[in-house]
Short mmCIF file of N, CA and C in Angstrom, two decimals:
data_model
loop_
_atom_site.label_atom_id
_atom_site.label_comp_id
_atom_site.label_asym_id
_atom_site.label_seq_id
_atom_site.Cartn_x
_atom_site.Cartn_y
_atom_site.Cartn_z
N UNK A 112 0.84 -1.15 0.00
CA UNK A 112 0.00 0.00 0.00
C UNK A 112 0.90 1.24 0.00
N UNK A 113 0.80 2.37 -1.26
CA UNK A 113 1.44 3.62 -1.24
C UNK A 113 0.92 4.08 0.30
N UNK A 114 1.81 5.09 0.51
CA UNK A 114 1.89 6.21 1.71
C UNK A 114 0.62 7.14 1.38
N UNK A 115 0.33 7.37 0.52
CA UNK A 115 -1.28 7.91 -0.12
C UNK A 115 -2.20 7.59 0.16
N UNK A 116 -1.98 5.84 -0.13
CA UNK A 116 -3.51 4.99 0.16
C UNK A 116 -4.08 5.12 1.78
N UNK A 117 -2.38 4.99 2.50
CA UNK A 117 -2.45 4.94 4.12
C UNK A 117 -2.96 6.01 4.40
N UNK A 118 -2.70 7.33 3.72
CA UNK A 118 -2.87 8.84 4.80
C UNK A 118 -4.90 8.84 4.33
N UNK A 119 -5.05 8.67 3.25
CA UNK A 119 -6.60 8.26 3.07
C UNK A 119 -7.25 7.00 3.87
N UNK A 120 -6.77 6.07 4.24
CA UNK A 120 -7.40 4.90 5.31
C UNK A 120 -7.17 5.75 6.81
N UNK A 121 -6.33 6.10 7.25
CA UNK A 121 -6.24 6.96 8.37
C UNK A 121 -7.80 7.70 8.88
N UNK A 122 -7.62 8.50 7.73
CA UNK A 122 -8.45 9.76 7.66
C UNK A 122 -10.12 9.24 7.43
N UNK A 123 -10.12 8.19 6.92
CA UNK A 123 -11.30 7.49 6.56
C UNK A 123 -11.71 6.77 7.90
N UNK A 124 -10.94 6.48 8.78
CA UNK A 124 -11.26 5.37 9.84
C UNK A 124 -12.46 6.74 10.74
N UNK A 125 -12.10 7.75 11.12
CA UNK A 125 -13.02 9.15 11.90
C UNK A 125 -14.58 8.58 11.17
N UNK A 126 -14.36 8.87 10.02
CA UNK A 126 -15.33 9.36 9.70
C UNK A 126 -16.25 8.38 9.00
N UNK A 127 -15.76 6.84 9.47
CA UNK A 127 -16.24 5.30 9.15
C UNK A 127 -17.21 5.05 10.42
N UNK A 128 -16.50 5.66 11.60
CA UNK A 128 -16.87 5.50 12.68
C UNK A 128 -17.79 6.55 12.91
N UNK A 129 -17.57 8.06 12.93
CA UNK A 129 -19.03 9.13 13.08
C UNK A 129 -20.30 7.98 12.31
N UNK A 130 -20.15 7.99 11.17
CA UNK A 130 -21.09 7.49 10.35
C UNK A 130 -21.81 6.01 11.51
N UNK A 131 -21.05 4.98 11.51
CA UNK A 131 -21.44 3.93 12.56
C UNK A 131 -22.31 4.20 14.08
N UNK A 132 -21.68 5.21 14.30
CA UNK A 132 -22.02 6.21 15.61
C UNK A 132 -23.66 6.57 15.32
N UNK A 133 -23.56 7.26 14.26
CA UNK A 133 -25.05 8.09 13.75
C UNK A 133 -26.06 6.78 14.04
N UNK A 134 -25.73 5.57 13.19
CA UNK A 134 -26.57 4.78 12.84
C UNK A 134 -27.70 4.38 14.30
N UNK A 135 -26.54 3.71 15.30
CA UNK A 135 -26.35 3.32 16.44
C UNK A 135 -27.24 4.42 17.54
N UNK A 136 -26.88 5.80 17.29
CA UNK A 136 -27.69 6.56 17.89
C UNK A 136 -29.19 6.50 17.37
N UNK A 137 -29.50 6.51 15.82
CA UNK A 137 -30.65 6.71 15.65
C UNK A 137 -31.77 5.65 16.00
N UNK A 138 -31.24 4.32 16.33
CA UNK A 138 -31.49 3.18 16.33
C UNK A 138 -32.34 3.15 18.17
N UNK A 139 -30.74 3.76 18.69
CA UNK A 139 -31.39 3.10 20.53
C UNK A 139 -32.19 4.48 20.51
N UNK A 140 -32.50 5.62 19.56
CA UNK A 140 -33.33 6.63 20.14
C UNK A 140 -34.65 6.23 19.67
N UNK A 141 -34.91 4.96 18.09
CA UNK A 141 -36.20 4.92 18.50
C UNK A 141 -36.67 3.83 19.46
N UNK A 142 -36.11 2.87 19.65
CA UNK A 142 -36.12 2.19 20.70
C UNK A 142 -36.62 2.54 22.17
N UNK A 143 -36.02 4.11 22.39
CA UNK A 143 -36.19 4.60 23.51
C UNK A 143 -37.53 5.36 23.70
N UNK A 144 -37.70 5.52 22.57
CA UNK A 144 -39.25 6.41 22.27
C UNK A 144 -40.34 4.93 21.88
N UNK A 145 -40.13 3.84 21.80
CA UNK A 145 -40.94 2.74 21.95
C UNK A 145 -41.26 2.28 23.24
N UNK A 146 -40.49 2.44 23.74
CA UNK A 146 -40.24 2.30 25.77
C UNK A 146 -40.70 2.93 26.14
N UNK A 147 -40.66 4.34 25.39
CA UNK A 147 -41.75 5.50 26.70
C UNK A 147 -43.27 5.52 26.44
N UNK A 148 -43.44 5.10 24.83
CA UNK A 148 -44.73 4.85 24.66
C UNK A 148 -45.45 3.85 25.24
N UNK A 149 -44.58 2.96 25.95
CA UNK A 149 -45.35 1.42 26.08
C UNK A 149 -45.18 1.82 27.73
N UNK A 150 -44.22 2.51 28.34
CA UNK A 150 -44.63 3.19 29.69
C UNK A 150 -45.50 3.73 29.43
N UNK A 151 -45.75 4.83 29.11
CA UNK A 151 -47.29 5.75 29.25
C UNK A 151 -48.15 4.66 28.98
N UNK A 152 -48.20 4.02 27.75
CA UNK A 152 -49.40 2.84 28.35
C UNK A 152 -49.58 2.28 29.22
N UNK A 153 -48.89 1.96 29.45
CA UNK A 153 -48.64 0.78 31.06
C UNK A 153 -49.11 1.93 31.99
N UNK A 154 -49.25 3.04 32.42
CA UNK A 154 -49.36 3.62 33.28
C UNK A 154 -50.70 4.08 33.31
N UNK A 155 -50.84 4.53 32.01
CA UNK A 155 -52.37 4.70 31.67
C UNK A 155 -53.28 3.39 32.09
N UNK A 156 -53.12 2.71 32.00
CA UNK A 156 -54.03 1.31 31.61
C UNK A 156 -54.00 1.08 33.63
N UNK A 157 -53.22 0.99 34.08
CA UNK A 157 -52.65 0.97 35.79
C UNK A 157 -53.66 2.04 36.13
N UNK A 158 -53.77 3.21 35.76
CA UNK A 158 -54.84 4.23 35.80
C UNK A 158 -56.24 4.02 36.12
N UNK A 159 -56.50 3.64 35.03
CA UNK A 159 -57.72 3.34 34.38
C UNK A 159 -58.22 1.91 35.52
N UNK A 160 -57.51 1.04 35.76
CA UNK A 160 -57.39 0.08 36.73
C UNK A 160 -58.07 0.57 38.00
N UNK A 161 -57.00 1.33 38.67
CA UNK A 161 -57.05 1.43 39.93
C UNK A 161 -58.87 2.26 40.03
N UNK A 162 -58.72 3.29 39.19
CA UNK A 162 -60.27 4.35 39.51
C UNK A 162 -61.17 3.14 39.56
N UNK A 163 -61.30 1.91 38.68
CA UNK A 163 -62.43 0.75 38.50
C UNK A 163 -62.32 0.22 40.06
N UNK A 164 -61.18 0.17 41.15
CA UNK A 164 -61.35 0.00 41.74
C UNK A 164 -61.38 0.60 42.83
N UNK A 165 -61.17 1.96 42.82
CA UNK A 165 -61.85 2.94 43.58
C UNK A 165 -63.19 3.29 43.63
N UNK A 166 -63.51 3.16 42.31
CA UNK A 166 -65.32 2.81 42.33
C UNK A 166 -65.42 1.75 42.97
N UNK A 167 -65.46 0.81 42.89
CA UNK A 167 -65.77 -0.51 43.85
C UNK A 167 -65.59 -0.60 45.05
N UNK A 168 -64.50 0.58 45.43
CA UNK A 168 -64.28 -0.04 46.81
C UNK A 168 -65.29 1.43 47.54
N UNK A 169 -65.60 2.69 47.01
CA UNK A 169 -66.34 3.79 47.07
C UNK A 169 -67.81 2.85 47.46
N UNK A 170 -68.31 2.15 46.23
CA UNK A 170 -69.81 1.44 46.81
C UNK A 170 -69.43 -0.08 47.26
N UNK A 171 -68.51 -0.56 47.86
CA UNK A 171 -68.31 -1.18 48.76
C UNK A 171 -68.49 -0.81 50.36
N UNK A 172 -67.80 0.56 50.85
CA UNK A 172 -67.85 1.07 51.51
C UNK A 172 -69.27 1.78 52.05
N UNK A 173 -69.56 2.20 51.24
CA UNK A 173 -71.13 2.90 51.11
C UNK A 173 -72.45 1.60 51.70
N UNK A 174 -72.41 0.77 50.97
CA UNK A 174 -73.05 0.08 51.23
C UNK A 174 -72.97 -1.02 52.54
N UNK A 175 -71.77 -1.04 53.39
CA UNK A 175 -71.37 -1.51 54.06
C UNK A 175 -72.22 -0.53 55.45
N UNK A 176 -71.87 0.83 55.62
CA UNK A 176 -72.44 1.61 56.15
C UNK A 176 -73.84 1.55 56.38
N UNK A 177 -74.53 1.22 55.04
CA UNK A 177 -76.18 1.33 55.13
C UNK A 177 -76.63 0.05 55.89
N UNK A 178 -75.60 -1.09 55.48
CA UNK A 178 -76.02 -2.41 55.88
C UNK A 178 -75.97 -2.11 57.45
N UNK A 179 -75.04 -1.69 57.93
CA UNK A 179 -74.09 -1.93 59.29
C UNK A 179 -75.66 -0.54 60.46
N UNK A 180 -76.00 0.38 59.55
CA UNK A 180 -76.76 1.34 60.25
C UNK A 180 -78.60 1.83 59.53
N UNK A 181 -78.81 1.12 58.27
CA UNK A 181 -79.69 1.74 57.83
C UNK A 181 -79.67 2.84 57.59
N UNK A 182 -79.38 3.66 57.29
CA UNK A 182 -79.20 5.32 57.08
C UNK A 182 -78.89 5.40 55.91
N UNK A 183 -79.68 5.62 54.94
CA UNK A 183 -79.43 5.65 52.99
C UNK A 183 -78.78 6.98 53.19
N UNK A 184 -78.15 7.99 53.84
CA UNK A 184 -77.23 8.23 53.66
C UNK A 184 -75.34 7.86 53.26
N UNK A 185 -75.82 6.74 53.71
CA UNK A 185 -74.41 5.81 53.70
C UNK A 185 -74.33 5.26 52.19
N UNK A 186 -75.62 5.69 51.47
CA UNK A 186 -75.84 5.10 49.75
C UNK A 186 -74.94 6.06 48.83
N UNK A 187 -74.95 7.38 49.47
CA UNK A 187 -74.44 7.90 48.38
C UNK A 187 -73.22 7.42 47.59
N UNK A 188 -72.24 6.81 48.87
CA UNK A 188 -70.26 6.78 47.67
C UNK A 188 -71.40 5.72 47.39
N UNK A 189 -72.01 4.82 47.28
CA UNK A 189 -72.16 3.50 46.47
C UNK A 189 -72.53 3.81 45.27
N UNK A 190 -73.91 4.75 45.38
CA UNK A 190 -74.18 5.78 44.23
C UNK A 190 -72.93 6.07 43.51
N UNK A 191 -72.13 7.16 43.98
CA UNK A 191 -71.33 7.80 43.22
C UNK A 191 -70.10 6.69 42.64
N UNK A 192 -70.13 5.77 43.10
CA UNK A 192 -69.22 4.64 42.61
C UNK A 192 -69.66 3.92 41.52
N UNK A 193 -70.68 3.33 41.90
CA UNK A 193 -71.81 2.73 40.86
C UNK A 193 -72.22 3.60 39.24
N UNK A 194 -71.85 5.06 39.59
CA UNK A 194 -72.34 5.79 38.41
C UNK A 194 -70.56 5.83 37.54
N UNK A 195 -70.03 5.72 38.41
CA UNK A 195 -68.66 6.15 37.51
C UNK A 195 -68.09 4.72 37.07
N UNK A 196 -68.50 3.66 37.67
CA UNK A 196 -67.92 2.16 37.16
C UNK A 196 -68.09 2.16 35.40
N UNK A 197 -69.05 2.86 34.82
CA UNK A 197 -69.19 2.15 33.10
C UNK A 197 -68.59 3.20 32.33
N UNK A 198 -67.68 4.66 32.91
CA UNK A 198 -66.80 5.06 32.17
C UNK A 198 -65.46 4.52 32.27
N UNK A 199 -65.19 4.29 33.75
CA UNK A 199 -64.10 3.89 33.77
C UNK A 199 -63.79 2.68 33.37
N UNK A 200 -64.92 1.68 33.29
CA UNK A 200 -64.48 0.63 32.37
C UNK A 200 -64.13 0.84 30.77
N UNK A 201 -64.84 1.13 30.43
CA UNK A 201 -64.95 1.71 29.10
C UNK A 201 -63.79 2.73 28.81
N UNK A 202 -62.97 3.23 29.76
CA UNK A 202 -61.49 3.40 29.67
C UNK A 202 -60.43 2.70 29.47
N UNK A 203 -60.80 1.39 30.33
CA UNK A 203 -60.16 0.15 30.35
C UNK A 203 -60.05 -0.66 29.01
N UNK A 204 -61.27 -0.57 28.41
CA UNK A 204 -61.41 -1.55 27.54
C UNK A 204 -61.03 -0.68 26.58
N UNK A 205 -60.66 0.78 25.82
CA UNK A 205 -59.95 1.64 25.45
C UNK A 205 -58.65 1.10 25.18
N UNK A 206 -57.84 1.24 26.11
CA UNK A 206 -56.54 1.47 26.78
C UNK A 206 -56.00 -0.14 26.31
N UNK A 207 -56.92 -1.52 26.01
CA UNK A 207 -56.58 -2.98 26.15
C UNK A 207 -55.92 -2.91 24.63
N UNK A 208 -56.38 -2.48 23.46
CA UNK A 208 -56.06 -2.86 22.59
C UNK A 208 -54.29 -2.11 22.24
N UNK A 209 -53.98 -1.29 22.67
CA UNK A 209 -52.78 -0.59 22.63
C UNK A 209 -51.62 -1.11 23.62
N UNK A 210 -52.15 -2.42 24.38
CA UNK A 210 -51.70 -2.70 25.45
C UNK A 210 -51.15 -4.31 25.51
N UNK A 211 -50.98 -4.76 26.47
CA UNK A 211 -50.58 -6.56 26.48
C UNK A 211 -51.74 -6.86 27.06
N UNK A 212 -52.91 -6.28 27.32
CA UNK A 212 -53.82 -6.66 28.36
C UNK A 212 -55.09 -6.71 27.06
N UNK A 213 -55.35 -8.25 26.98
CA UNK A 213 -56.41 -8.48 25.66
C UNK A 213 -58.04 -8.24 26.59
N UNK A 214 -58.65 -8.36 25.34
CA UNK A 214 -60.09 -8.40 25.33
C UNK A 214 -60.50 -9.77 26.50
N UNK A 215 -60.52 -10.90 26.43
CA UNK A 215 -60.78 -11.46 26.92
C UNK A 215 -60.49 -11.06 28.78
N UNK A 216 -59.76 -10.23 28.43
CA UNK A 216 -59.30 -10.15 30.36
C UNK A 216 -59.88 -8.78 30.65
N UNK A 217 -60.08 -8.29 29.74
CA UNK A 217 -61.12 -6.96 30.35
C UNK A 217 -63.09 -7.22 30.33
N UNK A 218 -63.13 -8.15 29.59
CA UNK A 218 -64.07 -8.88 29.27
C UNK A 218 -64.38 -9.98 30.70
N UNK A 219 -63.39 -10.22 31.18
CA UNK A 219 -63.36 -10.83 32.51
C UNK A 219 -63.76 -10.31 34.01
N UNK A 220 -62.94 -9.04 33.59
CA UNK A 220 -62.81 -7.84 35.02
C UNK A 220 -64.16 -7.33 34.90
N UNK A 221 -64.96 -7.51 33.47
CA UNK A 221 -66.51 -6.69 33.48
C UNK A 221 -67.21 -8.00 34.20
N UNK A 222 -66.78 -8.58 33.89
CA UNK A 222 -67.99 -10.08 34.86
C UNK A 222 -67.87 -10.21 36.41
N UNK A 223 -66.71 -9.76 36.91
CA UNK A 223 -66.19 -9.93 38.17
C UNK A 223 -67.07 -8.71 38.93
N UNK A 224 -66.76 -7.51 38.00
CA UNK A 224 -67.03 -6.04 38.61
C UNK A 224 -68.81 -6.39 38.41
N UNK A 225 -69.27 -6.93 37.54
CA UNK A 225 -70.91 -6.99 37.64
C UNK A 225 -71.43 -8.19 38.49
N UNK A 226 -70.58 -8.90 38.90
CA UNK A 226 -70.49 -9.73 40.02
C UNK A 226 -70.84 -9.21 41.48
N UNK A 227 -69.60 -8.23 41.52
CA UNK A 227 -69.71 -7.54 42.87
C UNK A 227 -70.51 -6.70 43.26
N UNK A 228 -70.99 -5.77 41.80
CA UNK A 228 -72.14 -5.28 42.11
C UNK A 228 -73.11 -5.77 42.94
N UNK A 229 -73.86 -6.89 41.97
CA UNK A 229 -74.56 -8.20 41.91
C UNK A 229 -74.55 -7.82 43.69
N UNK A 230 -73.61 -8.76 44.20
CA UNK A 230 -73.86 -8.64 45.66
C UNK A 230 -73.39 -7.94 46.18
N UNK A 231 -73.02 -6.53 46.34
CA UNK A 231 -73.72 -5.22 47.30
C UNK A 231 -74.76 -5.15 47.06
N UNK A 232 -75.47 -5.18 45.65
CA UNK A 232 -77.05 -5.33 45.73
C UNK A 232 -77.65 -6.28 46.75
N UNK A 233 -77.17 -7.09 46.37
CA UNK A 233 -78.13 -8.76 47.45
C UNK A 233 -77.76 -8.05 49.42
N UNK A 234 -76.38 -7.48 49.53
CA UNK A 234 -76.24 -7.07 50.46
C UNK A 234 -77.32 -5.69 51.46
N UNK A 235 -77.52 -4.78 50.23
CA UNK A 235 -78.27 -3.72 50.80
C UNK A 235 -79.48 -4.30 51.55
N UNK A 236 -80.06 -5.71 50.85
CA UNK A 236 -80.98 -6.04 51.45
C UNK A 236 -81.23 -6.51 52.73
N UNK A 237 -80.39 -6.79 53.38
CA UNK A 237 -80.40 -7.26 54.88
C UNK A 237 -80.30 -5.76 56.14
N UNK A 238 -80.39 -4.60 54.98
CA UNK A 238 -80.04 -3.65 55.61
C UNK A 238 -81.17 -3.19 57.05
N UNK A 239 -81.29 -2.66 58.17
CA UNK A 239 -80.07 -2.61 58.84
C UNK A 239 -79.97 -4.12 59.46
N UNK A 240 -78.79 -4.23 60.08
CA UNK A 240 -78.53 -5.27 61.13
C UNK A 240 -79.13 -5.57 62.01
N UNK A 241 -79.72 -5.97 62.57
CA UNK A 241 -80.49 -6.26 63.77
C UNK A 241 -80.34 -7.76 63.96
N UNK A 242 -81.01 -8.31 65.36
CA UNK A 242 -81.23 -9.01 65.52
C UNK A 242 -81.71 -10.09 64.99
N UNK A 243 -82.76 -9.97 63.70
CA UNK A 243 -83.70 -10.50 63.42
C UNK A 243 -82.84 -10.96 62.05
N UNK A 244 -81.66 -10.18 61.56
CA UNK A 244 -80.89 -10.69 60.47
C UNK A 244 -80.56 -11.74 60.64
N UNK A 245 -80.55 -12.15 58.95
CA UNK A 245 -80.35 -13.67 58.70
C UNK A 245 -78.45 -13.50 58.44
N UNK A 246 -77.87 -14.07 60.07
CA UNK A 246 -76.23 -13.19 60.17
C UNK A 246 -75.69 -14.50 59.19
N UNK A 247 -76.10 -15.92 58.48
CA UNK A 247 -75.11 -16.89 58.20
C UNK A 247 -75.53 -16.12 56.46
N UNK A 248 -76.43 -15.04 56.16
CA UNK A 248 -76.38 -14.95 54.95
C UNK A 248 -75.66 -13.86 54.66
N UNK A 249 -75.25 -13.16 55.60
CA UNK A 249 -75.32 -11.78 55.30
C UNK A 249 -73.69 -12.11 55.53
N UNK A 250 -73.04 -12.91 56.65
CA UNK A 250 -71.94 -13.45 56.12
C UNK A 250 -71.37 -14.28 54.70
N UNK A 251 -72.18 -15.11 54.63
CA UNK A 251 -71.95 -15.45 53.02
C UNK A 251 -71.44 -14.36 52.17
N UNK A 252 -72.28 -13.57 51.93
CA UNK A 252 -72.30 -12.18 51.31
C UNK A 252 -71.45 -11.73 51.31
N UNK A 253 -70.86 -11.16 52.26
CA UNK A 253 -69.42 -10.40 53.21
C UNK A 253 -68.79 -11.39 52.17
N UNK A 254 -68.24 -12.59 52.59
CA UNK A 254 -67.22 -13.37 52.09
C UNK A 254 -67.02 -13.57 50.56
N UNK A 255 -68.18 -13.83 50.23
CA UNK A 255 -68.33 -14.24 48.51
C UNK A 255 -67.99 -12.56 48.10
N UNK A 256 -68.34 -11.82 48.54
CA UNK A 256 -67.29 -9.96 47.89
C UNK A 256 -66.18 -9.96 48.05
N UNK A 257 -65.67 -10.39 49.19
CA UNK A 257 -64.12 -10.30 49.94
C UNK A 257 -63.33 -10.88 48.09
N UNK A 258 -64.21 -12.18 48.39
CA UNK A 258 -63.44 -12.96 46.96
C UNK A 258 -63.31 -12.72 45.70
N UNK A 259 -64.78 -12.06 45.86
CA UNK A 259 -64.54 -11.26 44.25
C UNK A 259 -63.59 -10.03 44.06
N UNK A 260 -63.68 -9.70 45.40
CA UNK A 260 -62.66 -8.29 45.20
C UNK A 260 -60.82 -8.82 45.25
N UNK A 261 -61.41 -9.75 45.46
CA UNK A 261 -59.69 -10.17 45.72
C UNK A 261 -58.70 -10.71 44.34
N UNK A 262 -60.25 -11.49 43.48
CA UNK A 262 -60.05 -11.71 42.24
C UNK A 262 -59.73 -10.76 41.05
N UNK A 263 -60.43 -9.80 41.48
CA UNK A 263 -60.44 -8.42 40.67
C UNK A 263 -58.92 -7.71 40.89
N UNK A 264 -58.19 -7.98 41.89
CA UNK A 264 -57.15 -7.05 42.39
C UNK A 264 -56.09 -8.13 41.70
N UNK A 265 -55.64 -9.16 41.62
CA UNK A 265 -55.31 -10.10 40.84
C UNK A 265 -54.79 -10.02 39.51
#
C-alpha cells in the first residue's frame, strides 16, 4: 500500500466510525421512544385500573355503612361509585387494545365487577342489622365480595 492509500485509510477510519455512531444513535433513540410509549401505556391502563377500583371499593364502603346502620345516607359513595364504574371501564377496555392486556381479560374484570355489584345489591338487602338478620347470609355475602374483590385485584 502507497503512503497515499495509508494517509486516506487513516483519515477514513473518523469518519467510518461518526457514520457507525449516527446509525447506532438513531437506532437506541427509536427504541427509547418505543419504551416510553409502552410506559405511558402501562401507566395509563394501571390508571384506568385502579379508579375501576376505587369505584368498587367507594360502593363497597357505602353500602357496608347502610347495611351496618340503615341510614341511605351511607348510599351515596355507592351511588357515586356505581355511576362512575361504566366510564371507567370503558377506559379500560380503550386502553386494552394498545396494550398486552387483551379483550378477553377486560371482558373478565366486566364479569367480576358486575359480580360484585350483583352482591352489594343482594347485600343492601339485609339492611339494617339487627337481631332478626339472617347473620349466616349476610356473612356469606361479606365473604363471597371479599373474593370477588380479591379476584379483581389479581
Amino acid at each position: 500500500m502507497t503512503l497515499r492509500t495509508q494517509i486516506i485509510a487513516v483519515r477514513a477510519v473518523p469518519f467510518v466510525v461518526l457514520v457507525a455512531a449516527t446509525f447506532a444513535l438513531v437506532a437506541s433513540g427509536d427504541r427509547a421512544a418505543e419504551a416510553l410509549v409502552a410506559e405511558r401505556q402501562a401507566f395509563e391502563l394501571q390508571r384506568a385500573f385502579d379508579r375501576v377500583l376505587v369505584d368498587l371499593t367507594d360502593a363497597e364502603t357505602g353500602t357496608r355503612g347502610y347495611v351496618l346502620t340503615g341510614d341511605e345516607a351511607f348510599l351515596d359513595p355507592y351511588f357515586k361509585g356505581i355511576e362512575r364504574l361504566p366510564a371507567d371501564l370503558a377506559d379500560l377496555r380503550a386502553l386494552s387494545p394498545s396494550t398486552s392486556v387483551t379483550t378477553p381479560e377486560v371482558a373478565s374484570l366486566q364479569t367480576m365487577v358486575n359480580t360484585r355489584v350483583s352482591i352489594l345489591q343482594s347485600t343492601q338487602l339485609l339492611a339494617p342489622v339487627t337481631d332478626l338478620t339472617n347473620r349466616t347470609q349476610l356473612t356469606q355475602l361479606l365473604t363471597l365480595g371479599r373474593e370477588t374483590m380479591e379476584r379483581i385485584r389479581v
